[in-house]
Amino acid sequence: IKNGKRDMTYRVLDGNSIDTDRCAVINGEKINTGSKQRSTLKAEKVREDSKRQTLMWFDPARDYLLVRLLQVEPDGSEYELKLKDATLAD
């Protein structure tokens, strides 16, 4: 994403096998992180054979740091991570 790509394929170690995953930037979106509102790039993990949905928000102003992740399971249950604060080292 940092290099301007909007559709990415990457390899992921899954137990003893290596899977190929795909992620695509959907759009820009403003979200609240802690006490600040930030402009982010929203991306989604592309799945061909699963109804699970994984959405990710990256903050361009903070070197494309992942600031939110939302996973929605096929049964409707949700898991969410939100980053409130972080210190980036140079």
Short mmCIF file of C-alpha atoms in Angstrom, two decimals:
data_model
loop_
_atom_site.label_atom_id
_atom_site.label_comp_id
_atom_site.label_asym_id
_atom_site.label_seq_id
_atom_site.Cartn_x
_atom_site.Cartn_y
_atom_site.Cartn_z
CA ILE A 1 0.00 0.00 0.00
CA LYS A 2 2.84 2.35 0.86
CA ASN A 3 4.23 1.91 -2.66
CA GLY A 4 0.91 2.92 -4.23
CA LYS A 5 -0.35 -0.58 -4.96
CA ARG A 6 -4.09 -1.07 -4.69
CA ASP A 7 -4.23 -4.83 -5.32
CA MET A 8 -1.61 -7.02 -3.66
CA THR A 9 -0.82 -10.72 -3.56
CA TYR A 10 1.43 -12.06 -0.81
CA ARG A 11 2.52 -15.38 0.64
CA VAL A 12 1.55 -16.42 4.17
CA LEU A 13 2.82 -19.34 6.22
CA ASP A 14 -0.18 -21.39 7.43
CA GLY A 15 1.00 -24.23 9.63
CA ASN A 16 3.21 -26.38 7.39
CA SER A 17 1.97 -24.91 4.11
CA ILE A 18 2.37 -21.60 2.31
CA ASP A 19 -0.81 -19.91 1.12
CA THR A 20 -1.19 -17.05 -1.33
CA ASP A 21 -3.49 -14.28 -0.08
CA ARG A 22 -4.83 -11.23 -1.85
CA CYS A 23 -5.71 -7.80 -0.46
CA ALA A 24 -7.30 -4.86 -2.29
CA VAL A 25 -7.69 -1.22 -1.28
CA ILE A 26 -11.39 -0.32 -1.34
CA ASN A 27 -11.38 3.42 -0.62
CA GLY A 28 -10.29 6.17 1.73
CA GLU A 29 -12.17 6.61 4.98
CA LYS A 30 -11.95 8.85 8.05
CA ILE A 31 -11.93 6.98 11.36
CA ASN A 32 -11.45 7.90 15.01
CA THR A 33 -8.33 6.53 16.70
CA GLY A 34 -8.21 7.49 20.34
CA SER A 35 -8.92 11.23 20.48
CA LYS A 36 -8.03 11.94 16.82
CA GLN A 37 -9.80 11.56 13.52
CA ARG A 38 -7.52 10.17 10.82
CA SER A 39 -7.74 9.77 7.06
CA THR A 40 -7.05 6.14 6.24
CA LEU A 41 -6.97 3.72 3.34
CA LYS A 42 -9.46 0.89 3.80
CA ALA A 43 -8.49 -2.51 2.38
CA GLU A 44 -10.18 -5.89 2.28
CA LYS A 45 -8.75 -9.39 2.18
CA VAL A 46 -10.10 -10.91 -1.04
CA ARG A 47 -11.56 -14.38 -0.56
CA GLU A 48 -12.92 -16.63 -3.29
CA ASP A 49 -14.36 -19.44 -1.19
CA SER A 50 -15.30 -17.97 2.18
CA LYS A 51 -18.01 -15.70 3.52
CA ARG A 52 -15.64 -14.40 6.21
CA GLN A 53 -14.85 -10.71 5.69
CA THR A 54 -11.63 -9.04 6.86
CA LEU A 55 -11.29 -5.25 6.60
CA MET A 56 -8.15 -3.26 7.44
CA TRP A 57 -7.53 0.48 7.80
CA PHE A 58 -4.03 1.90 7.21
CA ASP A 59 -2.90 5.43 8.16
CA PRO A 60 -0.79 7.08 5.42
CA ALA A 61 0.27 9.86 7.82
CA ARG A 62 1.85 7.24 10.10
CA ASP A 63 3.80 5.27 7.50
CA TYR A 64 0.72 3.14 6.64
CA LEU A 65 0.40 1.75 10.16
CA LEU A 66 -2.52 -0.65 10.60
CA VAL A 67 -4.90 1.28 12.90
CA ARG A 68 -8.01 -0.89 12.73
CA LEU A 69 -8.90 -4.45 11.76
CA LEU A 70 -12.43 -5.88 11.60
CA GLN A 71 -13.26 -9.51 10.91
CA VAL A 72 -16.87 -10.56 10.34
CA GLU A 73 -17.57 -14.29 10.52
CA PRO A 74 -20.20 -16.03 8.38
CA ASP A 75 -22.50 -16.28 11.43
CA GLY A 76 -22.37 -12.48 11.88
CA SER A 77 -20.05 -12.43 14.90
CA GLU A 78 -17.36 -9.74 14.76
CA TYR A 79 -13.82 -9.34 16.05
CA GLU A 80 -12.23 -5.92 16.04
CA LEU A 81 -8.86 -4.40 16.90
CA LYS A 82 -8.40 -0.63 17.16
CA LEU A 83 -5.07 1.05 17.75
CA LYS A 84 -5.46 4.02 20.09
CA ASP A 85 -1.85 5.17 20.18
CA ALA A 86 1.58 4.19 18.93
CA THR A 87 5.10 5.56 18.86
CA LEU A 88 7.00 4.97 15.63
CA ALA A 89 10.78 4.63 15.80
CA ASP A 90 12.91 6.07 13.00
#
